[in-house]
Amino acid sequence: MASSISIILSSFIFLFSASCAVSYTIQDKFYQCITLHSDRSIPFSTAFFTPTSNATSFNSVLNSTAQNLRCLTTSQQKPLLIFTALIESHVQAAVICAKELKIQLRVRSGGHDYEGLSYTSEMKRSVPFILLDLAKLRTIKVDIEDNSAWVQAGATIGEVYYRIAEKSKTHGYPAGLCTSLGIGGHITGGAYGPMMRKYGLGADNVVDARIVDASGRVLDRDLMGQDLFWAIRGGGGGSFGILLAWKIRLVPVPSTVTVFTVAKTLETGATKVLNKWQHVADKIDEDLFIRVIITTANSTKGKKTVQTAYQALFLGKTDRLLDVMNHSFPELGLTRKDCVEMSWIESVIYIAGYPSNIKPEFLLQGKSLSPPVYFKAKSDFLRVPVPVTGLEGMWKKFLQENIPMMIWNPYGGMMGKISESSIPFPHRKGVICKIQYVTAWLDGDKKSADKHINWIRGLYEYMGTFMSKFPREAYVNYRDLDLGMNKNAHSNFLEASVWGKKYFKNNYDRLVLVKTKVDPDNFFWHEQSLPILPFKVGQDGKSLIH
């Protein structure tokens, strides 16, 4: 064994130039440490990537799942090394070795995080880090008899959906609409989707988990205890440990569901219809999810206008859907020809926005058809309908931007029945909808970026009059560094509460207690990770001043 390690290390050292002495030392020691702590040999060429040994491969892996090109600009700090874990013990070894070397570890399961915090750094003072990529940990085991499935963190939501549908046409899982999301990070923030009004969030339907804690131990629900199990289901990624796998609860779906998309422009009554939608979207039959996708388009007269597209999933057939719509939302003017019946797994493809000729097998690729773009996003929660005058002002702001988008996702149903403290995700009773604001652009010029980011900040400021207050709520899986950020690993409880309360409301205090208890040295941290308290926390969760 010693001679094998020596040969591997010699090969490793040969790959690095002497001009990168500092980086080389950390990379060399990390690789040596990982090798010593792994119970299986690690193929160097497929598990380790550095910018100095093979820049092409390094950049390919770094960019492989990144959706936001804004996070890949030259000004962003990149990892010294990417380590792709092949088995669970590699994750344990990565934690142990990062602690030994006193270097930060960032973890990526899918790469959709809006500010790129899992694979780049916004720290103004250089904080070197290693990226642990979980993309190879994607095993899915579906147990229809138990109505459950174990899914590893690197699997995408689309893969999970496909494997469930492969075993049953009447089982599903209530999680995200974007099929290339890595399930590890997705559920840590809540995981909403088109069945949330019927069954709640993905995080509401987790029954067990496997994580690696700050000591490198693998813990399941029994071993981690109820406080930590509570915290990881919606408390945000990168604060408590590294998710290895979730055990999810499957839910019943009809063999036939119905979908539709109906568009309204300003010229065809968009303002009136959206005004009515705000009053019914959270109160309508819980089998029905109607989101509104707002973009710009060309009107029939060739002028730029606003288009609102009402996209829906109904857990049932067309006849009952039409009854529900005619009773609760006739203003949309839904007709039978607008409705399409299909299987649940086909509706996943439809809601994700893929072409109609795409087959469900595409989900196994774990990729999106949309190319990455530069973008900035923000979020809000609406509790009181925006008045017509407010909508009209919103349209004016909207028409000022090149590629703007808003998505209004309805709440109500099961979302209003689950307690705000059931899991850390607190946006429950009384929420009409969650609003996502997005602006995208196609070039990496800083002036261009500043222009678009200033626009979305202006829209967000305008909408503040109508949104939830004290706090103005935000969705943690739409990370937004405009809300504030940690300056270093020694984050302050009060400073972090500025964004922590927006994401978690009254659950923030309990999350910080759990964080302090399970990770007292703050090993797991990033720009918006939860802080630790300046005193110890006992096993009972109570503070122990020292």
Coordinates of C-alpha atoms in Angstrom, one line a residue:
M1 CA 0.0 0.0 0.0
A2 CA 2.8 2.5 0.9
S3 CA 4.6 1.9 -2.4
S4 CA 1.4 2.4 -4.3
I5 CA 0.7 5.7 -2.5
S6 CA 4.3 6.8 -3.2
I7 CA 3.9 6.1 -6.9
I8 CA 0.6 8.0 -7.0
L9 CA 2.0 11.0 -5.2
S10 CA 5.0 11.1 -7.4
S11 CA 2.7 11.3 -10.4
F12 CA 0.7 14.0 -8.7
I13 CA 3.8 16.1 -7.9
F14 CA 5.0 15.8 -11.5
L15 CA 1.8 17.4 -12.7
F16 CA 2.4 20.7 -10.9
S17 CA 4.9 23.4 -11.8
A18 CA 7.2 24.8 -9.2
S19 CA 5.9 28.3 -9.9
C20 CA 2.7 27.4 -8.0
A21 CA 4.4 26.6 -4.7
V22 CA 1.6 27.7 -2.4
S23 CA -1.3 26.1 -4.4
Y24 CA 0.9 23.0 -5.0
T25 CA 1.5 22.5 -1.3
I26 CA -2.2 22.5 -0.4
Q27 CA -3.2 20.4 -3.4
D28 CA -0.4 17.9 -2.7
K29 CA -1.3 17.6 0.9
F30 CA -5.0 17.3 0.3
Y31 CA -4.5 14.5 -2.3
Q32 CA -2.2 12.7 0.0
C33 CA -4.6 13.0 2.9
I34 CA -7.6 11.9 0.9
T35 CA -5.7 8.8 -0.3
L36 CA -4.8 7.9 3.3
H37 CA -8.3 8.3 4.5
S38 CA -10.1 6.5 1.7
D39 CA -10.9 2.8 1.8
R40 CA -10.8 2.5 -2.0
S41 CA -8.1 3.7 -4.5
I42 CA -9.0 7.0 -6.2
P43 CA -8.4 7.4 -10.0
F44 CA -6.5 10.7 -10.1
S45 CA -7.5 11.7 -13.7
T46 CA -11.3 11.4 -13.0
A47 CA -11.5 12.6 -9.4
F48 CA -9.0 15.5 -9.1
F49 CA -8.9 18.6 -11.3
T50 CA -6.7 21.7 -10.8
P51 CA -6.2 24.8 -12.9
T52 CA -2.5 24.2 -13.2
S53 CA -2.4 20.5 -14.2
N54 CA -5.1 20.6 -16.9
A55 CA -6.9 24.0 -17.2
T56 CA -9.3 22.6 -19.9
S57 CA -10.5 19.7 -17.8
F58 CA -10.7 21.9 -14.7
N59 CA -12.8 24.6 -16.4
S60 CA -15.0 21.9 -18.0
V61 CA -15.8 20.4 -14.6
L62 CA -16.2 23.8 -12.9
N63 CA -18.6 25.0 -15.5
S64 CA -20.4 21.7 -16.0
T65 CA -23.5 22.5 -14.0
A66 CA -23.2 26.3 -13.5
Q67 CA -26.3 28.0 -14.7
N68 CA -25.3 31.6 -14.0
L69 CA -22.3 32.9 -16.1
R70 CA -22.1 35.9 -13.8
C71 CA -20.5 33.5 -11.3
L72 CA -17.8 32.4 -13.6
T73 CA -16.3 35.7 -14.6
T74 CA -12.5 36.3 -14.1
S75 CA -13.2 38.4 -11.0
Q76 CA -14.8 35.5 -9.1
Q77 CA -12.5 33.5 -7.0
K78 CA -12.3 29.9 -8.2
P79 CA -11.3 26.7 -6.2
L80 CA -7.7 25.6 -5.9
L81 CA -8.8 22.1 -6.6
I82 CA -12.0 20.2 -7.5
F83 CA -12.4 16.8 -5.9
T84 CA -15.2 14.6 -7.3
A85 CA -16.3 12.1 -4.7
L86 CA -17.0 8.6 -6.1
I87 CA -18.2 7.0 -2.9
E88 CA -19.5 8.3 0.5
S89 CA -16.3 7.7 2.3
H90 CA -14.6 10.2 -0.1
V91 CA -16.9 12.9 1.4
Q92 CA -15.9 11.9 4.9
A93 CA -12.2 12.1 3.9
A94 CA -12.7 15.5 2.3
V95 CA -14.1 16.9 5.5
I96 CA -11.3 15.4 7.6
C97 CA -8.6 16.6 5.2
A98 CA -9.9 20.1 4.8
K99 CA -10.0 20.5 8.6
E100 CA -6.5 19.1 8.9
L101 CA -5.2 21.6 6.3
K102 CA -7.4 24.4 7.7
I103 CA -8.8 25.2 4.2
Q104 CA -12.3 26.0 3.4
L105 CA -14.5 23.3 1.7
R106 CA -17.3 24.2 -0.6
V107 CA -19.8 21.6 -1.7
R108 CA -21.8 21.3 -5.0
S109 CA -24.6 18.9 -5.7
G110 CA -26.3 20.6 -8.7
G111 CA -24.8 24.0 -9.3
H112 CA -28.0 25.9 -9.7
D113 CA -27.4 28.3 -6.8
Y114 CA -28.1 31.8 -8.0
E115 CA -24.9 33.4 -6.5
G116 CA -22.6 30.5 -7.3
L117 CA -21.7 30.0 -3.6
S118 CA -21.1 26.3 -4.0
Y119 CA -18.3 26.7 -6.5
T120 CA -17.0 30.3 -6.4
S121 CA -16.4 32.9 -3.7
E122 CA -17.5 36.5 -3.3
M123 CA -15.0 37.1 -0.4
K124 CA -13.1 40.4 -1.0
R125 CA -10.2 39.1 0.9
S126 CA -8.8 35.9 -0.7
V127 CA -10.0 32.8 1.1
P128 CA -8.7 29.8 -0.7
F129 CA -11.0 26.8 -0.9
I130 CA -11.4 23.3 -2.4
L131 CA -14.6 22.3 -4.2
L132 CA -16.1 18.9 -3.3
D133 CA -18.3 17.9 -6.3
L134 CA -21.1 15.3 -5.6
A135 CA -22.1 14.9 -9.2
K136 CA -21.0 11.2 -9.2
L137 CA -23.1 10.3 -6.2
R138 CA -26.5 9.9 -8.0
T139 CA -27.9 6.4 -7.1
I140 CA -31.7 6.3 -6.8
K141 CA -33.5 3.3 -5.1
V142 CA -37.3 3.5 -5.4
D143 CA -39.4 1.3 -3.0
I144 CA -43.0 1.5 -4.3
E145 CA -44.4 -0.8 -1.5
D146 CA -42.9 1.5 1.1
N147 CA -43.9 4.7 -0.8
S148 CA -40.4 5.9 -0.5
A149 CA -37.1 6.3 -2.3
W150 CA -33.4 6.8 -1.2
V151 CA -31.7 9.3 -3.6
Q152 CA -28.1 10.4 -3.4
A153 CA -27.3 14.1 -3.4
G154 CA -25.9 14.4 -6.9
A155 CA -29.0 13.0 -8.6
T156 CA -31.1 15.5 -10.4
I157 CA -34.8 16.1 -9.7
G158 CA -35.5 14.9 -13.3
E159 CA -33.7 11.6 -12.7
V160 CA -35.7 11.1 -9.5
Y161 CA -39.0 11.8 -11.2
Y162 CA -38.1 9.4 -14.1
R163 CA -37.1 6.5 -11.7
I164 CA -40.3 6.9 -9.7
A165 CA -42.4 6.9 -12.9
E166 CA -40.5 3.9 -14.2
K167 CA -41.8 1.9 -11.2
S168 CA -45.3 3.3 -11.0
K169 CA -47.6 5.5 -13.0
T170 CA -49.5 6.6 -9.9
H171 CA -46.6 7.8 -7.7
G172 CA -44.7 11.0 -7.7
Y173 CA -42.8 13.5 -5.6
P174 CA -43.7 17.1 -4.9
A175 CA -40.5 19.0 -5.7
G176 CA -39.0 21.4 -8.3
L177 CA -40.1 22.4 -11.8
C178 CA -36.5 22.6 -13.1
T179 CA -35.4 19.1 -13.8
S180 CA -31.6 19.6 -13.7
L181 CA -31.6 20.7 -10.1
G182 CA -29.4 18.6 -7.8
I183 CA -31.6 17.1 -5.2
G184 CA -29.0 17.5 -2.4
G185 CA -29.1 21.3 -2.3
H186 CA -32.7 21.6 -3.6
I187 CA -34.3 20.1 -0.6
T188 CA -32.1 21.9 1.9
G189 CA -33.9 25.1 0.9
G190 CA -37.4 23.7 0.9
A191 CA -38.0 22.5 -2.7
Y192 CA -41.3 23.9 -4.1
G193 CA -43.0 22.7 -7.2
P194 CA -46.4 22.2 -9.0
M195 CA -47.7 19.8 -6.4
M196 CA -46.9 22.0 -3.4
R197 CA -50.6 23.1 -3.0
K198 CA -51.6 19.4 -2.7
Y199 CA -48.7 17.9 -0.8
G200 CA -46.4 20.7 0.5
L201 CA -42.7 21.1 -0.3
G202 CA -40.1 18.4 -1.1
A203 CA -38.6 19.1 2.4
D204 CA -42.0 18.4 3.9
N205 CA -41.9 15.0 2.4
V206 CA -38.5 13.8 3.7
V207 CA -38.4 10.9 6.2
D208 CA -34.7 10.3 6.6
A209 CA -31.3 11.6 5.5
R210 CA -27.6 10.7 5.5
I211 CA -25.2 13.5 6.2
V212 CA -21.5 14.0 6.9
D213 CA -21.0 16.3 9.9
A214 CA -18.1 18.6 10.8
S215 CA -16.3 15.6 12.4
G216 CA -16.5 13.5 9.3
R217 CA -19.1 11.1 10.7
V218 CA -22.0 9.8 8.7
L219 CA -25.3 10.4 10.5
D220 CA -28.8 9.2 9.7
R221 CA -31.9 10.6 11.3
D222 CA -31.6 8.6 14.5
L223 CA -27.9 9.5 15.0
M224 CA -28.2 13.2 14.1
G225 CA -31.2 13.8 16.4
Q226 CA -34.4 15.7 15.8
D227 CA -32.9 19.2 16.0
L228 CA -30.4 18.6 13.1
F229 CA -32.9 16.7 11.1
W230 CA -35.3 19.6 11.5
A231 CA -32.6 22.1 10.4
I232 CA -31.4 20.4 7.2
R233 CA -35.0 20.3 5.7
G234 CA -35.2 23.9 4.6
G235 CA -32.5 25.6 6.7
G236 CA -30.3 26.3 3.6
G237 CA -27.3 24.4 2.3
G238 CA -23.7 24.7 3.4
S239 CA -24.3 25.4 7.2
F240 CA -24.7 22.1 9.0
G241 CA -23.0 19.3 7.0
I242 CA -22.8 17.6 3.7
L243 CA -25.9 15.9 2.5
L244 CA -25.2 12.4 1.1
A245 CA -28.7 11.2 0.5
W246 CA -32.4 11.9 1.2
K247 CA -35.1 9.3 1.9
I248 CA -38.2 10.9 0.4
R249 CA -41.9 10.1 0.8
L250 CA -43.7 9.3 -2.5
V251 CA -47.2 10.7 -3.0
P252 CA -50.1 9.5 -5.1
V253 CA -50.7 11.0 -8.5
P254 CA -53.5 10.3 -10.9
S255 CA -52.7 8.2 -14.0
T256 CA -54.0 11.1 -16.0
V257 CA -53.3 14.8 -15.2
T258 CA -54.1 17.9 -17.2
V259 CA -51.9 20.8 -18.2
F260 CA -52.5 24.1 -20.0
T261 CA -50.8 27.4 -20.9
V262 CA -52.9 30.5 -21.6
A263 CA -51.3 33.8 -22.5
K264 CA -52.6 37.3 -22.0
T265 CA -50.9 40.5 -23.1
L266 CA -51.6 44.0 -22.0
E267 CA -53.8 44.4 -25.1
T268 CA -55.9 41.3 -24.2
G269 CA -56.6 42.0 -20.6
A270 CA -53.4 41.0 -18.7
T271 CA -54.0 43.5 -15.9
K272 CA -57.5 42.5 -15.2
V273 CA -56.7 38.8 -15.3
L274 CA -53.7 39.0 -13.0
N275 CA -55.6 41.2 -10.6
K276 CA -58.3 38.4 -10.4
W277 CA -55.6 35.7 -10.2
Q278 CA -54.2 37.3 -7.0
H279 CA -57.6 36.9 -5.3
V280 CA -58.1 33.2 -6.3
A281 CA -54.8 31.5 -6.9
D282 CA -54.2 30.5 -3.3
K283 CA -57.9 29.6 -2.6
I284 CA -58.7 27.5 -5.7
D285 CA -58.9 23.7 -5.6
E286 CA -55.7 22.4 -4.2
D287 CA -55.4 19.9 -7.1
L288 CA -54.7 22.9 -9.3
F289 CA -51.5 24.9 -9.5
I290 CA -51.5 27.9 -11.8
R291 CA -48.3 29.9 -12.0
V292 CA -47.9 33.1 -14.0
I293 CA -44.8 33.6 -16.1
I294 CA -44.4 37.3 -17.1
T295 CA -42.1 38.3 -20.0
T296 CA -42.0 40.9 -22.7
A297 CA -43.2 40.2 -26.2
N298 CA -44.2 41.9 -29.4
S299 CA -47.8 42.9 -29.7
T300 CA -49.9 42.5 -32.8
K301 CA -49.0 46.0 -33.8
G302 CA -45.3 45.2 -33.5
K303 CA -44.7 47.2 -30.3
K304 CA -43.1 45.8 -27.2
T305 CA -45.7 44.7 -24.6
V306 CA -46.0 42.5 -21.5
Q307 CA -47.1 38.9 -21.8
T308 CA -48.5 36.9 -18.8
A309 CA -48.6 33.2 -19.4
Y310 CA -50.8 31.1 -17.1
Q311 CA -49.2 27.7 -16.9
A312 CA -51.0 25.0 -14.9
L313 CA -50.9 21.4 -13.6
F314 CA -54.1 19.9 -12.5
L315 CA -54.2 16.5 -10.7
G316 CA -57.2 15.2 -12.6
K317 CA -58.9 15.2 -16.0
T318 CA -60.1 18.0 -18.2
D319 CA -63.8 17.8 -17.3
R320 CA -63.3 18.5 -13.6
L321 CA -60.6 21.1 -14.3
L322 CA -63.1 23.1 -16.5
D323 CA -65.7 22.9 -13.7
V324 CA -63.1 24.3 -11.2
M325 CA -62.0 27.1 -13.6
N326 CA -65.5 28.1 -14.6
H327 CA -66.5 28.4 -11.0
S328 CA -63.4 30.1 -9.6
F329 CA -61.5 31.8 -12.4
P330 CA -63.6 32.3 -15.5
E331 CA -61.8 35.5 -16.3
L332 CA -58.9 33.4 -17.8
G333 CA -61.3 32.1 -20.5
L334 CA -59.9 28.5 -20.4
T335 CA -61.4 26.3 -23.0
R336 CA -61.3 22.5 -23.6
K337 CA -58.9 23.0 -26.6
D338 CA -56.4 24.7 -24.2
C339 CA -56.2 21.6 -22.1
V340 CA -53.9 18.6 -22.7
E341 CA -54.2 15.3 -20.8
M342 CA -51.1 13.3 -20.1
S343 CA -49.2 11.2 -17.6
W344 CA -47.6 12.8 -14.5
I345 CA -44.1 12.2 -15.9
E346 CA -45.1 13.8 -19.2
S347 CA -46.3 16.8 -17.2
V348 CA -42.8 17.2 -15.7
I349 CA -41.5 17.6 -19.2
Y350 CA -44.3 20.1 -20.1
I351 CA -43.9 22.3 -17.0
A352 CA -40.1 22.3 -17.4
G353 CA -40.7 24.0 -20.8
Y354 CA -39.2 21.3 -23.0
P355 CA -40.4 20.8 -26.6
S356 CA -43.4 18.4 -26.9
N357 CA -41.3 15.9 -28.8
I358 CA -38.9 15.4 -25.9
K359 CA -39.3 12.0 -24.3
P360 CA -39.1 11.4 -20.5
E361 CA -35.8 9.4 -21.0
F362 CA -34.2 12.8 -21.6
L363 CA -34.5 13.4 -17.8
L364 CA -31.8 10.8 -17.3
Q365 CA -29.2 13.1 -18.8
G366 CA -29.6 15.4 -15.9
K367 CA -29.2 18.4 -18.0
S368 CA -31.1 21.5 -19.1
L369 CA -31.7 22.3 -22.7
S370 CA -31.3 26.0 -21.9
P371 CA -27.8 27.4 -22.2
P372 CA -26.3 29.3 -19.3
V373 CA -26.7 33.1 -19.3
Y374 CA -25.7 36.0 -17.1
F375 CA -28.5 36.7 -14.7
K376 CA -29.5 38.2 -11.4
A377 CA -32.6 37.1 -9.4
K378 CA -34.5 38.2 -6.4
S379 CA -37.6 37.0 -4.5
D380 CA -40.6 38.2 -2.6
F381 CA -43.7 36.9 -0.9
L382 CA -47.0 38.5 -1.5
R383 CA -49.6 38.5 1.3
V384 CA -52.0 41.3 0.1
P385 CA -52.9 41.6 -3.6
V386 CA -51.1 44.3 -5.6
P387 CA -53.7 46.9 -6.6
V388 CA -54.3 47.7 -10.3
T389 CA -52.4 50.9 -10.1
G390 CA -49.5 49.0 -8.6
L391 CA -49.6 46.5 -11.5
E392 CA -49.7 49.3 -14.0
G393 CA -46.6 50.8 -12.4
M394 CA -44.9 47.4 -12.5
W395 CA -45.6 47.1 -16.2
K396 CA -43.8 50.4 -16.8
K397 CA -40.8 49.2 -15.0
F398 CA -40.9 45.9 -16.8
L399 CA -40.9 47.4 -20.2
Q400 CA -37.6 49.3 -19.5
E401 CA -35.6 46.0 -19.5
N402 CA -34.3 43.9 -22.3
I403 CA -34.8 40.3 -21.1
P404 CA -36.9 40.6 -17.9
M405 CA -39.0 37.8 -16.3
M406 CA -41.2 37.4 -13.3
I407 CA -42.7 34.1 -12.1
W408 CA -45.6 34.2 -9.6
N409 CA -46.0 30.8 -7.9
P410 CA -49.3 30.3 -6.0
Y411 CA -49.5 29.1 -2.4
G412 CA -52.5 28.1 -0.3
G413 CA -53.8 24.5 0.0
M414 CA -51.4 22.3 2.0
M415 CA -48.9 25.2 2.2
G416 CA -51.3 27.1 4.4
K417 CA -52.0 24.1 6.6
I418 CA -48.4 23.2 7.7
S419 CA -47.0 25.2 10.6
E420 CA -44.3 27.8 10.0
S421 CA -42.1 26.0 12.5
S422 CA -42.7 22.5 11.2
I423 CA -39.4 22.8 9.3
P424 CA -37.2 25.9 8.8
F425 CA -39.1 27.1 5.7
P426 CA -41.5 29.6 7.2
H427 CA -43.5 31.1 4.3
R428 CA -46.8 29.4 4.9
K429 CA -50.3 30.6 6.0
G430 CA -51.4 33.9 4.5
V431 CA -49.0 33.8 1.5
I432 CA -50.7 34.4 -1.8
C433 CA -47.7 33.6 -3.9
K434 CA -44.0 33.8 -4.1
I435 CA -42.6 36.1 -6.8
Q436 CA -39.3 35.6 -8.5
Y437 CA -37.7 38.5 -10.4
V438 CA -35.1 37.7 -13.0
T439 CA -33.1 39.7 -15.5
A440 CA -30.7 38.1 -18.0
W441 CA -28.1 39.3 -20.4
L442 CA -25.8 37.8 -23.0
D443 CA -22.4 39.5 -22.6
G444 CA -19.9 39.6 -19.8
D445 CA -19.2 43.3 -19.9
K446 CA -19.3 44.9 -16.4
K447 CA -21.1 48.0 -17.6
S448 CA -23.8 45.8 -19.0
A449 CA -24.0 43.8 -15.8
D450 CA -24.3 46.9 -13.7
K451 CA -27.1 48.2 -15.9
H452 CA -29.2 45.1 -15.6
I453 CA -28.5 44.6 -11.9
N454 CA -29.5 48.2 -11.2
W455 CA -32.7 47.6 -13.1
I456 CA -33.7 44.6 -11.0
R457 CA -32.8 46.4 -7.8
G458 CA -35.1 49.3 -8.9
L459 CA -38.0 46.9 -9.6
Y460 CA -37.5 45.2 -6.3
E461 CA -37.5 48.5 -4.5
Y462 CA -40.7 49.5 -6.3
M463 CA -42.4 46.3 -5.4
G464 CA -41.5 46.6 -1.7
T465 CA -44.6 48.8 -1.1
F466 CA -46.8 45.7 -1.8
M467 CA -44.8 42.8 -0.4
S468 CA -44.6 41.2 3.0
K469 CA -43.1 43.3 5.7
F470 CA -41.3 42.9 9.1
P471 CA -39.5 41.0 7.7
R472 CA -39.7 41.3 3.9
E473 CA -39.5 37.6 3.2
A474 CA -37.2 35.9 0.7
Y475 CA -36.6 32.4 -0.5
V476 CA -33.3 30.9 0.7
N477 CA -32.8 28.8 -2.5
Y478 CA -32.8 32.0 -4.5
R479 CA -29.7 33.3 -2.7
D480 CA -29.5 37.1 -3.0
L481 CA -26.3 38.7 -1.7
D482 CA -27.9 42.1 -2.0
L483 CA -29.6 41.2 1.4
G484 CA -26.2 41.0 3.1
M485 CA -23.3 38.6 3.5
N486 CA -20.7 37.3 5.9
K487 CA -17.4 39.0 5.6
N488 CA -15.5 35.9 6.9
A489 CA -15.8 32.8 9.0
H490 CA -16.4 34.8 12.1
S491 CA -19.9 35.9 11.2
N492 CA -22.0 37.9 13.6
F493 CA -25.4 36.7 14.8
L494 CA -27.0 40.2 14.6
E495 CA -25.5 41.0 11.2
A496 CA -26.5 37.7 9.7
S497 CA -30.0 38.1 11.1
V498 CA -30.6 40.8 8.5
W499 CA -30.9 38.2 5.8
G500 CA -31.5 35.2 8.1
K501 CA -34.8 36.6 9.3
K502 CA -35.9 37.2 5.7
Y503 CA -35.2 33.6 4.8
F504 CA -36.3 31.9 8.0
K505 CA -38.4 34.5 10.0
N506 CA -38.8 33.2 13.6
N507 CA -37.0 30.0 12.8
Y508 CA -33.7 31.8 12.5
D509 CA -32.9 31.8 16.2
R510 CA -33.5 28.0 16.5
L511 CA -31.4 27.4 13.4
V512 CA -28.5 29.4 14.9
L513 CA -28.7 27.3 18.1
V514 CA -28.6 24.1 16.1
K515 CA -25.7 25.4 14.0
T516 CA -23.7 26.3 17.2
K517 CA -24.4 22.9 18.7
V518 CA -23.4 20.7 15.7
D519 CA -20.7 22.9 14.2
P520 CA -19.2 24.9 17.0
D521 CA -16.0 25.7 15.1
N522 CA -18.0 27.0 12.1
F523 CA -16.3 24.6 9.6
F524 CA -19.2 24.8 7.2
W525 CA -19.5 28.4 6.2
H526 CA -20.0 30.7 3.2
E527 CA -21.2 34.2 2.3
Q528 CA -24.7 33.5 3.7
S529 CA -24.2 30.5 6.0
L530 CA -25.8 30.6 9.4
P531 CA -23.5 32.0 12.1
I532 CA -22.5 30.5 15.4
L533 CA -23.1 32.0 18.8
P534 CA -20.2 33.3 20.9
F535 CA -20.9 30.6 23.5
K536 CA -21.4 26.8 23.5
V537 CA -24.7 25.1 23.2
G538 CA -25.4 22.0 25.2
Q539 CA -26.9 18.8 23.9
D540 CA -30.3 19.9 25.1
G541 CA -30.0 22.9 22.8
K542 CA -29.6 25.4 25.7
S543 CA -26.7 27.9 25.7
L544 CA -23.8 27.3 28.0
I545 CA -21.9 30.6 28.5
H546 CA -18.2 30.2 29.0

